C-alpha cells in the first residue's frame, strides 16, 4: 500500500469513539446521546447531523453536504461581508477553478509546503490529459497573470476583486466537518495598491470586518494578531489573523486571515505600473484575505450544548418558533382552532416587526404522540437551536399570555401577548449579547500569562492558551513546539483529546498585555532567554 493509500485509509476508517460514560441518561433518539465534555468529536457529529445542518458524503471522505440550516448561516455571513467590502470599493468576480502547473509553480515560496495538498485533474474519460490541471487551493496564481495584464498605469489602481467560491485542499489529517474539509467555501479578496500604506490600511479594515463576523454575528470571541515568521503565509509580507478558542478541547482555531503580500507576487507575476513622478517601473503592493465555512464549525463547537445546537439570533434562519401547547383529549375543537389561529397571528405580528418567526402547526403524525406532541416538537426545536420558543395553550389564551423559552439558557418567562412585539426583539438582542459575553469570559479565563518555562507545558495541558514574553525567532518557535510535544504512540496521537501535539505560536496579539509589561532590553524570552520583543500567544491548534 502506498503512503497515500495508507493515509486515505486512516481518513476513511474513522474510529467509533463512543464512550460508555459519555452517554446521556434518557436521551431519546432525536436528542444528543453523548456529552460534549466527554466525547467531543461524537457530540459534534451528532449535533451537526441531528440538527440537519450537515450530512456526511459517503462517496468521498473529507467532503460533506451543507444542508439549508447551515447554508443559511453562510448566506448571512455573505450578505453582511459582501455589503461591507463593496463600501470599500471591492468588486465581485469569478475566475476559473483550474490552474496550470506552470502558473501554480511560478511563486515557489507560496506553493512550497502546500504542494502535497494540491489535487490534479489528470484524466478525461479513459485518456490521460496531456497537461494536467490543478484545482485551485487558493487563487493567487489564477488571478495574478490577469492583474499583470489589466494593471498598466496608476489609474488602474487600486484594483480590488473578491470572489465567493469553493477551493480544494487534499488534506490527509483527520477531517472534521467545517473545520478541516477537502473542499470548502470561502471568499478570497485580492487587491493591488500603489502604496504600502494603502495596502496596510486595507489589511486591518478587512481584519476588523472578520472580527465583526465572528464576534457580532456568530457571538464567537476572537483574538486579533500578527502571525510569526514561521506561521505567516510564506508567499506574503505579513499575515494578520483572528484566533478562536475551543474550550472543550483547549485548542485554538485560525478563524480568518488578512495578508499583506507586499511586492512578492507582483515581482513574480510582473504586475507593474509607471511611477507618475519619474516614469520608472514600480511593482504594486498586494493583499489577499479570506474567511471560510470553517466559521460555522467554530460557532457550533463553542455554543452547542448537551441538548444540541444553539444559534445566535443574528444568524438563525428561524429566530422564534411559536407552537400550540397544552392541547389534550379534553380540549374542544373550537379551543384548538382558537389556539392555532392565535399562533398564526403572533407569527404575523412578529414578522411585521422584522423578526424571523415561524409557526409549528404540524399535525400529530403518530397516535402515540397525539396529545403530548408539542413536547416532542419542543425537543426538536431545542435540538435545532432556535433562539426563542413561544408556547401558547388554551389557558394562556384566557390569560392573554404566552410562555417564552430561551434556548441559550433554558429560562422561561410568561409574556403578555400584547407585549410580544416589544419584548421579543429586545430578548433576541439580549440573547446575542449574553452568548458572546459568556463565550468571551471562558476564552479570557483560558488565556494564561506564563512567565517561566517550567509552567508552560502544564498550563497548556490544562487546556489553556499561554501568553509569553517571546523573542519572535523561528528557531525558538521550532524548539517550543518540540519541547511541548508529548511523545505518544501513533494510536494515541490519533485521538484528538490526547494532548500530544506541540504548541504553535497562534499570533502576536495586537492588544498586548501590560501586567507585567515587556521591558525593552530587559525582559527575556521564557524559552530561549534572548530578549523578548512582545507577548505571543501559544497553543495547540486545529
Ligand atoms: C494549499 C495548497 C496550495 C493555503 C494552500 O489565506 C496553496 C495554498 O496558498 C495556499 N493553503 N494557502 C495560503 C492561502 C493564502 C490566502 N489566499 C487568499 C489566504 C486568504 C485568501
CSV table of N, CA, C and O in Angstrom, one decimal, residues 433-507:
chain,number,residue,atom,x,y,z
A,433,UNK,N,-26.1,39.1,22.9
A,433,UNK,CA,-25.1,39.7,23.8
A,433,UNK,C,-24.6,38.7,24.9
A,433,UNK,O,-23.4,38.5,25.1
A,434,UNK,N,-25.6,38.0,25.5
A,434,UNK,CA,-25.3,37.0,26.5
A,434,UNK,C,-24.4,35.9,26.0
A,434,UNK,O,-23.4,35.5,26.6
A,435,UNK,N,-24.7,35.4,24.8
A,435,UNK,CA,-24.0,34.3,24.2
A,435,UNK,C,-22.5,34.7,24.0
A,435,UNK,O,-21.6,34.0,24.3
A,436,UNK,N,-22.4,36.0,23.5
A,436,UNK,CA,-21.0,36.4,23.2
A,436,UNK,C,-20.2,36.6,24.6
A,436,UNK,O,-19.1,36.2,24.7
A,437,UNK,N,-20.9,37.2,25.5
A,437,UNK,CA,-20.2,37.5,26.8
A,437,UNK,C,-19.8,36.3,27.5
A,437,UNK,O,-18.8,36.2,28.1
A,438,UNK,N,-20.7,35.3,27.5
A,438,UNK,CA,-20.4,34.0,28.2
A,438,UNK,C,-19.1,33.4,27.5
A,438,UNK,O,-18.2,33.0,28.2
A,439,UNK,N,-19.2,33.4,26.2
A,439,UNK,CA,-18.0,32.7,25.5
A,439,UNK,C,-16.8,33.5,25.7
A,439,UNK,O,-15.7,33.0,25.8
A,440,UNK,N,-16.9,34.8,25.7
A,440,UNK,CA,-15.7,35.7,25.9
A,440,UNK,C,-15.1,35.5,27.3
A,440,UNK,O,-13.9,35.5,27.4
A,441,UNK,N,-15.9,35.3,28.3
A,441,UNK,CA,-15.4,35.1,29.6
A,441,UNK,C,-14.6,33.8,29.7
A,441,UNK,O,-13.5,33.7,30.2
A,442,UNK,N,-15.2,32.7,29.0
A,442,UNK,CA,-14.5,31.4,29.0
A,442,UNK,C,-13.1,31.6,28.3
A,442,UNK,O,-12.1,31.1,28.8
A,443,UNK,N,-13.1,32.3,27.2
A,443,UNK,CA,-11.9,32.5,26.4
A,443,UNK,C,-10.9,33.2,27.3
A,443,UNK,O,-9.8,32.7,27.5
A,444,UNK,N,-11.3,34.4,27.8
A,444,UNK,CA,-10.4,35.2,28.7
A,444,UNK,C,-9.8,34.3,29.8
A,444,UNK,O,-8.6,34.4,30.1
A,445,UNK,N,-10.6,33.5,30.4
A,445,UNK,CA,-10.2,32.7,31.6
A,445,UNK,C,-9.2,31.6,31.2
A,445,UNK,O,-8.5,31.1,32.0
A,446,UNK,N,-9.1,31.3,29.9
A,446,UNK,CA,-8.2,30.3,29.4
A,446,UNK,C,-6.9,30.9,28.7
A,446,UNK,O,-6.2,30.1,28.1
A,447,UNK,N,-6.8,32.2,28.8
A,447,UNK,CA,-5.5,32.8,28.3
A,447,UNK,C,-4.7,33.1,29.5
A,447,UNK,O,-5.0,34.0,30.3
A,448,UNK,N,-3.6,32.3,29.7
A,448,UNK,CA,-2.8,32.4,30.9
A,448,UNK,C,-1.4,33.1,30.6
A,448,UNK,O,-0.7,32.6,29.7
A,449,UNK,N,-1.1,34.1,31.3
A,449,UNK,CA,0.2,34.7,31.2
A,449,UNK,C,1.2,33.8,31.9
A,449,UNK,O,1.0,33.4,33.1
A,450,UNK,N,2.2,33.3,31.2
A,450,UNK,CA,3.2,32.4,31.8
A,450,UNK,C,4.6,33.1,31.7
A,450,UNK,O,5.0,33.5,30.7
A,451,UNK,N,5.3,33.2,32.9
A,451,UNK,CA,6.5,34.0,32.9
A,451,UNK,C,7.7,33.1,33.1
A,451,UNK,O,8.9,33.6,33.2
A,452,UNK,N,7.6,31.8,33.3
A,452,UNK,CA,8.7,30.9,33.3
A,452,UNK,C,8.4,29.6,32.6
A,452,UNK,O,7.3,29.1,32.6
A,453,UNK,N,9.5,29.1,31.9
A,453,UNK,CA,9.2,27.9,31.0
A,453,UNK,C,8.7,26.7,31.8
A,453,UNK,O,7.8,26.0,31.2
A,454,UNK,N,9.1,26.6,33.0
A,454,UNK,CA,8.6,25.4,33.8
A,454,UNK,C,7.1,25.3,33.9
A,454,UNK,O,6.5,24.3,34.1
A,455,UNK,N,6.4,26.4,33.7
A,455,UNK,CA,4.9,26.4,33.8
A,455,UNK,C,4.3,26.3,32.4
A,455,UNK,O,3.0,26.2,32.3
A,456,UNK,N,5.1,26.3,31.3
A,456,UNK,CA,4.5,26.4,30.0
A,456,UNK,C,3.6,25.1,29.7
A,456,UNK,O,2.4,25.2,29.4
A,457,UNK,N,4.3,23.9,29.8
A,457,UNK,CA,3.6,22.7,29.3
A,457,UNK,C,2.4,22.4,30.2
A,457,UNK,O,1.3,22.0,29.8
A,458,UNK,N,2.6,22.5,31.6
A,458,UNK,CA,1.5,22.2,32.5
A,458,UNK,C,0.3,23.1,32.2
A,458,UNK,O,-0.9,22.7,32.3
A,459,UNK,N,0.6,24.4,31.9
A,459,UNK,CA,-0.5,25.3,31.7
A,459,UNK,C,-1.3,25.0,30.4
A,459,UNK,O,-2.5,24.9,30.3
A,460,UNK,N,-0.5,24.6,29.4
A,460,UNK,CA,-1.0,24.2,28.1
A,460,UNK,C,-1.9,22.9,28.3
A,460,UNK,O,-3.0,22.8,27.8
A,461,UNK,N,-1.4,22.0,29.1
A,461,UNK,CA,-2.1,20.7,29.4
A,461,UNK,C,-3.4,20.9,30.1
A,461,UNK,O,-4.3,20.1,30.1
A,462,UNK,N,-3.5,22.1,30.8
A,462,UNK,CA,-4.8,22.4,31.5
A,462,UNK,C,-5.8,23.0,30.5
A,462,UNK,O,-6.7,23.8,30.9
A,463,UNK,N,-5.6,22.7,29.2
A,463,UNK,CA,-6.5,23.2,28.1
A,463,UNK,C,-6.5,24.8,28.1
A,463,UNK,O,-7.6,25.4,27.9
A,464,UNK,N,-5.3,25.3,28.2
A,464,UNK,CA,-5.2,26.8,28.1
A,464,UNK,C,-4.4,27.2,26.9
A,464,UNK,O,-3.6,26.4,26.4
A,465,UNK,N,-4.5,28.5,26.6
A,465,UNK,CA,-3.5,29.2,25.8
A,465,UNK,C,-2.5,29.8,26.7
A,465,UNK,O,-2.8,30.1,27.8
A,466,UNK,N,-1.2,29.9,26.3
A,466,UNK,CA,-0.3,30.6,27.1
A,466,UNK,C,0.2,31.8,26.4
A,466,UNK,O,0.5,31.8,25.2
A,467,UNK,N,0.3,32.9,27.1
A,467,UNK,CA,0.8,34.2,26.6
A,467,UNK,C,2.2,34.4,27.2
A,467,UNK,O,2.3,34.5,28.5
A,468,UNK,N,3.2,34.4,26.4
A,468,UNK,CA,4.6,34.5,27.0
A,468,UNK,C,5.4,35.6,26.4
A,468,UNK,O,5.2,36.0,25.2
A,469,UNK,N,6.3,36.2,27.1
A,469,UNK,CA,7.3,37.1,26.6
A,469,UNK,C,8.1,36.3,25.6
A,469,UNK,O,8.7,35.3,26.0
A,470,UNK,N,8.3,36.8,24.4
A,470,UNK,CA,8.9,36.0,23.3
A,470,UNK,C,9.8,36.8,22.4
A,470,UNK,O,9.6,37.9,22.1
A,471,UNK,N,10.9,36.0,22.0
A,471,UNK,CA,11.9,36.6,21.1
A,471,UNK,C,11.5,36.8,19.7
A,471,UNK,O,12.1,37.4,18.9
A,472,UNK,N,10.4,36.0,19.3
A,472,UNK,CA,9.8,36.0,17.9
A,472,UNK,C,10.7,35.3,16.9
A,472,UNK,O,10.5,35.5,15.7
A,473,UNK,N,11.7,34.5,17.3
A,473,UNK,CA,12.6,33.9,16.4
A,473,UNK,C,12.1,32.5,15.9
A,473,UNK,O,11.5,31.7,16.7
A,474,UNK,N,12.3,32.2,14.6
A,474,UNK,CA,11.8,30.9,14.1
A,474,UNK,C,12.4,29.7,14.8
A,474,UNK,O,11.7,28.8,15.2
A,475,UNK,N,13.7,29.8,15.1
A,475,UNK,CA,14.3,28.6,15.7
A,475,UNK,C,13.8,28.4,17.1
A,475,UNK,O,13.6,27.3,17.6
A,476,UNK,N,13.4,29.5,17.8
A,476,UNK,CA,12.8,29.4,19.1
A,476,UNK,C,11.4,28.8,19.0
A,476,UNK,O,11.0,27.9,19.9
A,477,UNK,N,10.7,29.2,18.0
A,477,UNK,CA,9.3,28.6,17.9
A,477,UNK,C,9.4,27.1,17.6
A,477,UNK,O,8.6,26.3,18.1
A,478,UNK,N,10.4,26.7,16.8
A,478,UNK,CA,10.6,25.2,16.5
A,478,UNK,C,10.9,24.5,17.8
A,478,UNK,O,10.4,23.4,18.0
A,479,UNK,N,11.7,25.1,18.6
A,479,UNK,CA,12.1,24.4,19.8
A,479,UNK,C,11.0,24.4,20.8
A,479,UNK,O,10.8,23.4,21.5
A,480,UNK,N,10.1,25.4,20.9
A,480,UNK,CA,9.0,25.4,21.8
A,480,UNK,C,8.0,24.3,21.4
A,480,UNK,O,7.5,23.5,22.2
A,481,UNK,N,7.9,24.1,20.1
A,481,UNK,CA,7.0,23.1,19.6
A,481,UNK,C,7.5,21.7,20.0
A,481,UNK,O,6.8,20.8,20.5
A,482,UNK,N,8.8,21.5,19.8
A,482,UNK,CA,9.4,20.3,20.2
A,482,UNK,C,9.3,20.0,21.7
A,482,UNK,O,9.0,18.9,22.1
A,483,UNK,N,9.6,21.0,22.5
A,483,UNK,CA,9.6,20.9,24.0
A,483,UNK,C,8.3,20.6,24.5
A,483,UNK,O,8.1,20.1,25.6
A,484,UNK,N,7.2,21.0,23.8
A,484,UNK,CA,5.9,20.9,24.3
A,484,UNK,C,5.1,19.7,23.7
A,484,UNK,O,4.0,19.5,24.0
A,485,UNK,N,5.8,18.9,22.9
A,485,UNK,CA,5.2,17.7,22.3
A,485,UNK,C,5.4,16.6,23.3
A,485,UNK,O,6.5,16.3,23.7
A,486,UNK,N,4.3,16.0,23.6
A,486,UNK,CA,4.4,14.8,24.4
A,486,UNK,C,4.5,13.6,23.4
A,486,UNK,O,3.7,13.5,22.5
A,487,UNK,N,5.5,12.8,23.6
A,487,UNK,CA,5.7,11.8,22.6
A,487,UNK,C,4.8,10.6,23.0
A,487,UNK,O,4.9,10.0,24.0
A,488,UNK,N,3.9,10.3,22.0
A,488,UNK,CA,2.9,9.3,22.3
A,488,UNK,C,2.9,8.3,21.1
A,488,UNK,O,3.5,8.5,20.1
A,489,UNK,N,2.2,7.2,21.3
A,489,UNK,CA,2.1,6.2,20.3
A,489,UNK,C,1.2,6.8,19.2
A,489,UNK,O,0.5,7.7,19.4
A,490,UNK,N,1.3,6.1,18.0
A,490,UNK,CA,0.5,6.6,16.9
A,490,UNK,C,-1.0,6.5,17.2
A,490,UNK,O,-1.7,7.4,16.8
A,491,UNK,N,-1.3,5.5,17.8
A,491,UNK,CA,-2.7,5.3,18.2
A,491,UNK,C,-3.3,6.4,19.1
A,491,UNK,O,-4.3,7.0,18.8
A,492,UNK,N,-2.5,6.8,20.1
A,492,UNK,CA,-2.8,7.9,20.9
A,492,UNK,C,-2.9,9.2,20.2
A,492,UNK,O,-3.8,10.0,20.4
A,493,UNK,N,-2.0,9.4,19.3
A,493,UNK,CA,-1.9,10.7,18.5
A,493,UNK,C,-3.2,10.8,17.7
A,493,UNK,O,-3.6,12.0,17.4
A,494,UNK,N,-3.8,9.7,17.3
A,494,UNK,CA,-5.0,9.8,16.5
A,494,UNK,C,-6.1,10.4,17.3
A,494,UNK,O,-7.1,10.9,16.8
A,495,UNK,N,-6.1,10.2,18.6
A,495,UNK,CA,-7.1,10.6,19.5
A,495,UNK,C,-7.0,12.1,19.7
A,495,UNK,O,-6.0,12.6,20.3
A,496,UNK,N,-8.0,12.9,19.3
A,496,UNK,CA,-7.8,14.3,19.3
A,496,UNK,C,-7.7,14.9,20.8
A,496,UNK,O,-7.3,16.0,21.0
A,497,UNK,N,-8.1,14.0,21.7
A,497,UNK,CA,-8.1,14.5,23.1
A,497,UNK,C,-6.7,14.4,23.7
A,497,UNK,O,-6.5,15.0,24.8
A,498,UNK,N,-5.9,13.5,23.2
A,498,UNK,CA,-4.6,13.3,23.7
A,498,UNK,C,-3.7,14.6,23.5
A,498,UNK,O,-3.5,15.0,22.4
A,499,UNK,N,-3.3,15.2,24.6
A,499,UNK,CA,-2.5,16.5,24.4
A,499,UNK,C,-1.1,16.2,23.9
A,499,UNK,O,-0.2,16.5,24.6
A,500,UNK,N,-1.0,15.6,22.7
A,500,UNK,CA,0.3,15.1,22.3
A,500,UNK,C,1.0,16.2,21.4
A,500,UNK,O,2.2,16.3,21.4
A,501,UNK,N,0.2,16.9,20.7
A,501,UNK,CA,0.6,17.9,19.7
A,501,UNK,C,1.4,19.0,20.4
A,501,UNK,O,1.0,19.5,21.5
A,502,UNK,N,2.5,19.4,19.8
A,502,UNK,CA,3.2,20.6,20.3
A,502,UNK,C,2.5,21.9,20.1
A,502,UNK,O,1.6,22.0,19.3
A,503,UNK,N,3.0,22.9,20.9
A,503,UNK,CA,2.3,24.2,20.8
A,503,UNK,C,2.9,25.0,19.6
A,503,UNK,O,4.1,25.0,19.4
A,504,UNK,N,2.1,25.7,18.9
A,504,UNK,CA,2.5,26.7,17.9
A,504,UNK,C,2.3,28.1,18.4
A,504,UNK,O,1.4,28.3,19.3
A,505,UNK,N,2.9,29.0,17.8
A,505,UNK,CA,2.5,30.4,18.1
A,505,UNK,C,1.3,30.7,17.3
A,505,UNK,O,1.2,30.3,16.1
A,506,UNK,N,0.3,31.2,17.9
A,506,UNK,CA,-1.0,31.4,17.3
A,506,UNK,C,-1.0,32.8,16.7
A,506,UNK,O,-1.4,33.1,15.6
A,507,UNK,N,-0.5,33.8,17.5
A,507,UNK,CA,-0.3,35.1,17.0
A,507,UNK,C,0.4,36.0,18.0
A,507,UNK,O,0.6,35.6,19.2
